[in-house]
Coordinates of C-alpha atoms in Angstrom, one line a residue:
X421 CA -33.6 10.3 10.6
X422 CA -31.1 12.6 10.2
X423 CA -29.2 13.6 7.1
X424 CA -25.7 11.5 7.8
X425 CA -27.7 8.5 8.2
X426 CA -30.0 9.0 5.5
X427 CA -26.6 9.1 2.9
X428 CA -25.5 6.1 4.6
X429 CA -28.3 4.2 4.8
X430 CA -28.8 4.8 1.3
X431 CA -25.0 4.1 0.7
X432 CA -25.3 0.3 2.5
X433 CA -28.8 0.0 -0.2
X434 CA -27.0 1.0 -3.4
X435 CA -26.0 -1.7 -6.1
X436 CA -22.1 -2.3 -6.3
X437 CA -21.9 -0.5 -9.7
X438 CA -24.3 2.5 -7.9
X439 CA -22.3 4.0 -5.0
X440 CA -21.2 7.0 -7.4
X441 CA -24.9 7.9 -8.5
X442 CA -26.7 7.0 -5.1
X443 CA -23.6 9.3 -3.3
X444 CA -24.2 11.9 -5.9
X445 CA -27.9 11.9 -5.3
X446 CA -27.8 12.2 -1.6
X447 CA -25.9 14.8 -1.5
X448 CA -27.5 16.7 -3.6
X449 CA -30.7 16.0 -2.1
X450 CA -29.2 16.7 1.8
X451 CA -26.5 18.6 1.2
X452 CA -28.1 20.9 -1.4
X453 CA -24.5 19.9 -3.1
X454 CA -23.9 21.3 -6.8
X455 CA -22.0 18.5 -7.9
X456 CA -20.1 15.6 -6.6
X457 CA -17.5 13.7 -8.1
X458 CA -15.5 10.7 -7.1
X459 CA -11.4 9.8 -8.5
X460 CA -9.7 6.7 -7.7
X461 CA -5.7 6.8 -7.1
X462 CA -4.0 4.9 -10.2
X463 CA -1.5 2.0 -9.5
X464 CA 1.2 4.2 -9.9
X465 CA -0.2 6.3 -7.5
X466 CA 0.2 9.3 -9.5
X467 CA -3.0 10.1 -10.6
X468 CA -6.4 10.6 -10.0
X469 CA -8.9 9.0 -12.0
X470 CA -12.6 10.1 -12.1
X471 CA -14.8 7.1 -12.0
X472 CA -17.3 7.3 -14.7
X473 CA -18.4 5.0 -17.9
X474 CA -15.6 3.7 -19.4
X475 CA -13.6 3.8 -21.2
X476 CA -12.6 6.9 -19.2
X477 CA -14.5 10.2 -20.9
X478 CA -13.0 13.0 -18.4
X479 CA -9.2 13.8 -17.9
X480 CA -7.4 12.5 -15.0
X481 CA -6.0 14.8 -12.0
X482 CA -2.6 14.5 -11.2
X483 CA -1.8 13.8 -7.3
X484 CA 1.5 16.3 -7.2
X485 CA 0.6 19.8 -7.2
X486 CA -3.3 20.0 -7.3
X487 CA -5.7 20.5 -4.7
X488 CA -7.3 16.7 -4.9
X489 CA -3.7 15.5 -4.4
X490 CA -3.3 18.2 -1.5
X491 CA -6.4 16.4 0.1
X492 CA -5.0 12.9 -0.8
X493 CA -1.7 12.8 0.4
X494 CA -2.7 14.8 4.0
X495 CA -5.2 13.0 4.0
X496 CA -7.0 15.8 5.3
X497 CA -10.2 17.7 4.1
X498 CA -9.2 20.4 1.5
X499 CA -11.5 23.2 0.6
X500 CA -11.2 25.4 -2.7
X501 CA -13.0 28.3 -2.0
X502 CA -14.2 31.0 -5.1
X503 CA -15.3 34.5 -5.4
X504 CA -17.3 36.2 -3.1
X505 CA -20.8 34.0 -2.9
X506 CA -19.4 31.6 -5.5
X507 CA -19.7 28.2 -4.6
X508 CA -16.8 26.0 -2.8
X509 CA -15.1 22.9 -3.7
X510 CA -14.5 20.5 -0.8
X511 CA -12.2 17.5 -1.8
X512 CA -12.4 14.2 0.8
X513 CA -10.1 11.7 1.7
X514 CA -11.8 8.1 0.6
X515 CA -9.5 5.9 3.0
X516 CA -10.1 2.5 4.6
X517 CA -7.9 2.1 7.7
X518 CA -5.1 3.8 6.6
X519 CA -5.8 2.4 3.0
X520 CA -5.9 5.7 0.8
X521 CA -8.4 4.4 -2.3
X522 CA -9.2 8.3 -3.8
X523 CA -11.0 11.6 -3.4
X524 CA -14.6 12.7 -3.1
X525 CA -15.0 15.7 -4.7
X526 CA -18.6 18.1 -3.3
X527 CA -19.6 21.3 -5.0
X528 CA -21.3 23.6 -2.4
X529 CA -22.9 26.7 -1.9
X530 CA -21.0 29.2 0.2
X531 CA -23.2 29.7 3.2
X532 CA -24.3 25.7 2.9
X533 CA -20.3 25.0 3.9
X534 CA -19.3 25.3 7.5
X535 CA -17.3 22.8 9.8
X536 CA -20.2 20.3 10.9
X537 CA -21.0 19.5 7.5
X538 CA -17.2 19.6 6.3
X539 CA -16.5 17.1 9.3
X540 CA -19.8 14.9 7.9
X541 CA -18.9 14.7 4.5
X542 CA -15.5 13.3 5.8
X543 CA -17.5 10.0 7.4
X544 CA -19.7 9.8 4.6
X545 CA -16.2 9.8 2.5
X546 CA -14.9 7.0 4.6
X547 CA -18.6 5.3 4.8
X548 CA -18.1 5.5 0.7
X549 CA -14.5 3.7 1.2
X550 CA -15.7 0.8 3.0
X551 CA -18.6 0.4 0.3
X552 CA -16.4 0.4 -2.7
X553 CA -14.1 -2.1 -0.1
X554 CA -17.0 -4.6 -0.2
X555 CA -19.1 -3.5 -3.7
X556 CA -15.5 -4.8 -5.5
X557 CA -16.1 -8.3 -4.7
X558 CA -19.2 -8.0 -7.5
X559 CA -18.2 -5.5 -9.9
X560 CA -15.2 -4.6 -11.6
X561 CA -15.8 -0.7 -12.1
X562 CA -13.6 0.7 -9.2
X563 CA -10.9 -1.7 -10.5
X564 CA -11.0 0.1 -14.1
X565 CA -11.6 3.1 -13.0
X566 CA -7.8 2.8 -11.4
X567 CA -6.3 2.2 -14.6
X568 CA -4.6 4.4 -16.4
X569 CA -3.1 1.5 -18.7
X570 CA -3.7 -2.0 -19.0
X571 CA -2.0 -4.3 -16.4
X572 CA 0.0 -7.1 -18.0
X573 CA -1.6 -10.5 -16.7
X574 CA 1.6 -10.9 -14.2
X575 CA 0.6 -7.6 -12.5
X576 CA -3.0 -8.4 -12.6
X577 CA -2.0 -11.7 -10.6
X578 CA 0.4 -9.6 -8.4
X579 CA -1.9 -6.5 -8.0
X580 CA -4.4 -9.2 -6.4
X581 CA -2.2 -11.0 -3.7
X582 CA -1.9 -7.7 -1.8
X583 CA -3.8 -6.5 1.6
X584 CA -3.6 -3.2 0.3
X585 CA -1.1 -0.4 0.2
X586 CA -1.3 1.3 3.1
X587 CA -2.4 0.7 6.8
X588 CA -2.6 2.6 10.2
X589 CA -3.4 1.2 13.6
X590 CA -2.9 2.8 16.9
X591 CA 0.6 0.6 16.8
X592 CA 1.9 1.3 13.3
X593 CA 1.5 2.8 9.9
X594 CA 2.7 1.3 6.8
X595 CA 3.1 2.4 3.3
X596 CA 4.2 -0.1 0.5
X597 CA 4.4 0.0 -3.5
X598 CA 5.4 -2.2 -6.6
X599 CA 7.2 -1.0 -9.8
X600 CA 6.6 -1.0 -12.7
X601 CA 3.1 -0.6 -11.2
X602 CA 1.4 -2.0 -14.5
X603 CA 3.9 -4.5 -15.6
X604 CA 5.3 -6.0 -12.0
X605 CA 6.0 -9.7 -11.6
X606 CA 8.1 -10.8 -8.7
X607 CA 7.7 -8.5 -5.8
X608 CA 5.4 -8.7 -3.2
X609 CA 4.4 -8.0 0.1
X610 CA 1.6 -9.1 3.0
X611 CA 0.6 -8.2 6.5
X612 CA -2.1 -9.8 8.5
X613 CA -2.5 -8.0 12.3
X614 CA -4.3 -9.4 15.2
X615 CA -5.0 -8.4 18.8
X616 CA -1.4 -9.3 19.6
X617 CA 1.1 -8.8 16.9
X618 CA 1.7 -8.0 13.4
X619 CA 2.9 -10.1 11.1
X620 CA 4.9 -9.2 7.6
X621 CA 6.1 -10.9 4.8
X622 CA 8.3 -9.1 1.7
X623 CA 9.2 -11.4 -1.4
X624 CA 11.0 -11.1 -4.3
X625 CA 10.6 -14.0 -6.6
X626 CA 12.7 -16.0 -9.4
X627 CA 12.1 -15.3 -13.1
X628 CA 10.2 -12.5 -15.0
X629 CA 6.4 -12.4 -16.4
X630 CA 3.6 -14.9 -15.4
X631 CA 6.5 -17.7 -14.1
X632 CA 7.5 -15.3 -11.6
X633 CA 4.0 -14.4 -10.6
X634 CA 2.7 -17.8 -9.9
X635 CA 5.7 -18.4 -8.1
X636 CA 5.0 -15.7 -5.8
X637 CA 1.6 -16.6 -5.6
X638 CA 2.0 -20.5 -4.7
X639 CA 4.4 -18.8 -1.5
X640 CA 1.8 -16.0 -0.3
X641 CA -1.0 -18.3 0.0
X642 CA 1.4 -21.4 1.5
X643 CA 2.5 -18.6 4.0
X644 CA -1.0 -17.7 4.6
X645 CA -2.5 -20.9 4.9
X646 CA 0.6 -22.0 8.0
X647 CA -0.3 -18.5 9.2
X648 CA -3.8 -18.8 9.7
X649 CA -3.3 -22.4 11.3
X650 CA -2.0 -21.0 14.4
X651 CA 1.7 -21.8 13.4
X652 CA 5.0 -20.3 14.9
X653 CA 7.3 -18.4 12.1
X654 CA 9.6 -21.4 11.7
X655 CA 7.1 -23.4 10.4
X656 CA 5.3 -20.5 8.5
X657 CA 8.9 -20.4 6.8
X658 CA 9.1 -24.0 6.5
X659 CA 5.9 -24.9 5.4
X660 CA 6.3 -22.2 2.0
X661 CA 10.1 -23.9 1.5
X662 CA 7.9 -27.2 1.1
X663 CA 5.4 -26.1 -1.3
X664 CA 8.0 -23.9 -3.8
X665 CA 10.2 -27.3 -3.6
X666 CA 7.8 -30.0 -3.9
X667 CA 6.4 -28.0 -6.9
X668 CA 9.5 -27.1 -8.5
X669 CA 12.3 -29.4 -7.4
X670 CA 14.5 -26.8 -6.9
X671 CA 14.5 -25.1 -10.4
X672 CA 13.7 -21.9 -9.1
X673 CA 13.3 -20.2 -5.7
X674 CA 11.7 -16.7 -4.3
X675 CA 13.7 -14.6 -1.5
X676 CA 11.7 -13.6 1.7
X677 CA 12.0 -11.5 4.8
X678 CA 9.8 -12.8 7.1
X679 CA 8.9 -10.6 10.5
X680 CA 6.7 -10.7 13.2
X681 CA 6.1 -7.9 15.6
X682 CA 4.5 -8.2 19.4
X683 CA 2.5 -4.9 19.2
X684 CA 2.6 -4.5 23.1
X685 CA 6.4 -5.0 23.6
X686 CA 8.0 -4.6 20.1
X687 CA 9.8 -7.8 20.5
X688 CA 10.3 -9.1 16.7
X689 CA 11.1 -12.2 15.5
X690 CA 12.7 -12.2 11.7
X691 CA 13.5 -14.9 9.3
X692 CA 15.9 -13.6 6.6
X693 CA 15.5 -15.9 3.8
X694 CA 17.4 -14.2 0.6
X695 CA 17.2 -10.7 -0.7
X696 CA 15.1 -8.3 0.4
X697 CA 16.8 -5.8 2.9
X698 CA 15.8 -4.0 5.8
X699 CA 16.5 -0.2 7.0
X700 CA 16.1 1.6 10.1
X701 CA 15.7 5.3 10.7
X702 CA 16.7 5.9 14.9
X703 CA 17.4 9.0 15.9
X704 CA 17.5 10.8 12.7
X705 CA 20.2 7.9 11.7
X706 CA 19.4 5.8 9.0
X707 CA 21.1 2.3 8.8
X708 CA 20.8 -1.3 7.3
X709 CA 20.2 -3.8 9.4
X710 CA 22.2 -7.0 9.3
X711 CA 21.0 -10.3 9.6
X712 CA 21.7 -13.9 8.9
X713 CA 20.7 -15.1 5.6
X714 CA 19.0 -18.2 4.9
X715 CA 18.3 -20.6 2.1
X716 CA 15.3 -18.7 0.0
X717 CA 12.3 -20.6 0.0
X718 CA 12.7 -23.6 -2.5
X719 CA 16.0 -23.6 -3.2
X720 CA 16.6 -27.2 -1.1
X721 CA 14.4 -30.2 -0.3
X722 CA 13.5 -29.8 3.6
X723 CA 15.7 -26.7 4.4
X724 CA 15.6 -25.9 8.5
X725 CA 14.9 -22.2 9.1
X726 CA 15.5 -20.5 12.3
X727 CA 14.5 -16.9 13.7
X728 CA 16.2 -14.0 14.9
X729 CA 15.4 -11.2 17.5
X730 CA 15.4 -7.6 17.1
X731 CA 13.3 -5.0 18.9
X732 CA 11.3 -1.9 17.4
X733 CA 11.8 0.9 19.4
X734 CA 8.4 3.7 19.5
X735 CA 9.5 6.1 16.8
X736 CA 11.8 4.0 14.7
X737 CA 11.1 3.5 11.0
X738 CA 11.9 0.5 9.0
X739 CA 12.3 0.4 5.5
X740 CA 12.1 -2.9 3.5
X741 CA 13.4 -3.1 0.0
X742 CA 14.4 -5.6 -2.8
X743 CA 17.1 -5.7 -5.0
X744 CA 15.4 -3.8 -7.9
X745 CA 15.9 -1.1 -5.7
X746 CA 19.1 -1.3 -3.6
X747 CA 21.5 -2.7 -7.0
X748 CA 20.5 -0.2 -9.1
X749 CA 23.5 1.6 -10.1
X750 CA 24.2 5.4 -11.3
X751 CA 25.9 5.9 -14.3
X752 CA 29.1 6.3 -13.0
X753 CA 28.4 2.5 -11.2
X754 CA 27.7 3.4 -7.6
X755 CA 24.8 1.4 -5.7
X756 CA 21.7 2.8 -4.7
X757 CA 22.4 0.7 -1.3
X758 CA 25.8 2.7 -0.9
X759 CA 25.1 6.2 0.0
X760 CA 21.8 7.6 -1.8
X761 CA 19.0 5.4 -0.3
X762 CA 20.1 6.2 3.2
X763 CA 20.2 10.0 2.1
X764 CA 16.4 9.0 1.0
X765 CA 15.6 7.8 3.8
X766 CA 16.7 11.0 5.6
X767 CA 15.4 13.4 3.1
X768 CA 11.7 11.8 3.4
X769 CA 11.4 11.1 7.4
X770 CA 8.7 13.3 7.9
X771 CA 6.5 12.1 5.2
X772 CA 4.1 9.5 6.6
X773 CA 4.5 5.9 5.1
X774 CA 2.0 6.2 2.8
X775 CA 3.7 8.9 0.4
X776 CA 7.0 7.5 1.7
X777 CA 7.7 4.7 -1.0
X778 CA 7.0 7.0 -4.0
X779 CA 9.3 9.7 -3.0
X780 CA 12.1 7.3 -2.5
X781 CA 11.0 5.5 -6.2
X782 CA 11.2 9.0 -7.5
X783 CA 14.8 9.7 -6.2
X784 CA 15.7 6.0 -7.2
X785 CA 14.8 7.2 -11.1
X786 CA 16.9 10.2 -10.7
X787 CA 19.6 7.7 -9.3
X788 CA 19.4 5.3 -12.4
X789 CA 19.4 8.4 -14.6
X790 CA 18.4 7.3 -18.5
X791 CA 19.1 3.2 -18.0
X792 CA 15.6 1.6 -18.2
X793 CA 14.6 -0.2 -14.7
X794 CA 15.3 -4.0 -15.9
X795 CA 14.5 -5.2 -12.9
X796 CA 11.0 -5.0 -10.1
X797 CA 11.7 -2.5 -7.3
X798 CA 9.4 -3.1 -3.8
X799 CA 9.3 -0.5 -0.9
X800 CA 7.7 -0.9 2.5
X801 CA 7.7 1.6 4.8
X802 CA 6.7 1.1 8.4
X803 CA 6.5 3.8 11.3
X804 CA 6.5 1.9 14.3
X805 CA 4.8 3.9 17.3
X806 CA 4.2 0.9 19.8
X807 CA 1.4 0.4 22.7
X808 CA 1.2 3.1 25.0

């Protein structure tokens, strides 16, 4: 058995709470490694957070400006090399389809560090991501260890309706966040994928704290559950409007987009259903994209929804936003929507989607200027590429 295999065998064999201590041991063993190290990205995506026994003992790293951040947000093995015969640092993407989760940090001798094992260490990184994927279903540890404050119980609820918060296929990429990462309670966002198309749902619910999350919770899992019975998006659409209404007669509603993309044509069909709003970058031009608006989902007893077509062309981006992002206002009272989120949009096109939705938070803040945010702000980036 070779080396690889060993780590992963033992990887697949290691208790949930283990992966950390069974990765460090392996590669010490195999590797001859010095020291290895493992930091989970934070909510906020702004820092990285060494997993060890909590309550956290060692200081976090922050993403901007250091060399596990360098390696985070390409995405790309990052080596820190030392004096002459000193050893080397090699900091790994831990990624699951797209799905940045954190770094794996390996301490190496010099002459033990050359591309084959640099390029090994990488799918042992990624073998590591789809571990902690499944070891989270039976312990909480990689959850904490992404914590760099407590989540309020809205966010907790919200943090754990999402697929993730980014994904790549051959097709697409996508990049999405929530803010305020530890206290969100309206936003949202889903996308399921199969063989054929994509589909993608962005929500912006009614009210504030735990109302507003069980709202948006009652509509993810009705749109799931018409989703995964095979139904068209009309019905998806319709199915959700009857749940929120013949829960809460009306008193309150939640605002969708609701999209579905045929990954071998492009061909979309979108249900605009209240406030979210949706962006395209063509060309080097950014634009909003108008559609009709619909009754949000609740709002009437039995509304009839209907879907319109649009067409992603290989190379566009779409942006998806919600009103905690596109009606904040400067100062001097000019919309974010007017002028500086399509300046944004242009500023940040050749960032992938993953590191997309941050930068345009950040230059959101600078927007607001002192005002606190009093509202959720949701951004979804997607890069559509198309089937060859």
């Amino acid at each position: 058995m070779d080396r690889f295999m060993a780590v992963e065998r033992a990887l697949r064999t290691s208790a949930p709470h283990a992966l950390l201590d069974t990765v460090r041991n392996a590669l010490i063993g195999r590797y001859t490694a010095c020291s290895v190290d493992l930091l989970m990205a934070d909510y906020a995506m702004t820092i990285l957070q060494p997993v060890d026994a909590l309550p956290h003992t060692a200081a976090p790293v922050a993403i901007n400006g250091s060399p596990e951040g360098r390696a985070f947000g390409a995405q790309q093995p990052h080596i820190e090399t030392g004096a002459d015969g000193e050893p080397v640092t090699v900091h790994l993407p831990v990624s699951v389809r797209g799905d940045r989760t954190g770094i794996l940090s390996v301490r190496l001798p010099a002459d033990a560090c050359d591309a084959d094992v640099v390029r090994e260490l990488g799918d042992i990184a990624e073998v590591l991501g789809h571990e902690i994927v499944v070891a989270e279903r039976d312990t909480d540890l990689y959850l904490q260890a992404r914590r760099a404050d407590r989540l309020t119980l809205a966010a907790e609820m919200q943090w754990q309706l999402l697929p993730g918060r980014s994904c790549s296929r051959p097709e697409y990429d996508i990049g999405a966040q929530l803010e305020p990462a530890y206290a969100i309670h309206g936003d949202n966002f889903d996308w399921s994928a199969s063989a054929d198309d994509l589909t993608l749902t962005v929500t912006n619910g009614m009210g504030e704290g735990i109302e507003a999350a069980l709202l948006t919770s009652l509509a993810i899992n009705a749109l799931r559950n018409a989703r995964r019975a095979g139904l068209s998006l009309t019905d998806q659409a319709c199915l959700a409007d009857q749940a929120v209404y013949g829960h809460y007669q009306g008193a309150v509603h939640l605002s969708m987009l609701l999209l579905r993309f045929d990954l071998a044509t492009g061909e979309t069909e979108i249900i605009d259903a209240g406030s979210p709003r949706m962006w395209r970058v063509r060309g080097g031009k950014a634009e909003p994209i108008e559609l009709d608006a619909q009754l949000p989902l609740g709002m009437a007893e039995d509304t009839p929804y209907s879907a319109e077509r649009f067409r992603a062309e290989p190379g566009d981006r779409l942006l998806f936003v919600s009103d905690g992002v596109y009606d904040v206002t400067s100062p001097s009272g000019e919309r974010y929507s007017e002028r500086a989120l399509t300046r944004a949009m242009t500023s940040t096109r050749l960032l992938p989607p993953s590191q997309v939705p941050r930068a345009v938070l950040h230059e959101l803040s600078w927007h607001r200027g002192p005002t606190a945010a009093d509202d959720d702000a949701m951004i979804l980036c997607l890069d559509w590429r198309g089937r060859p």
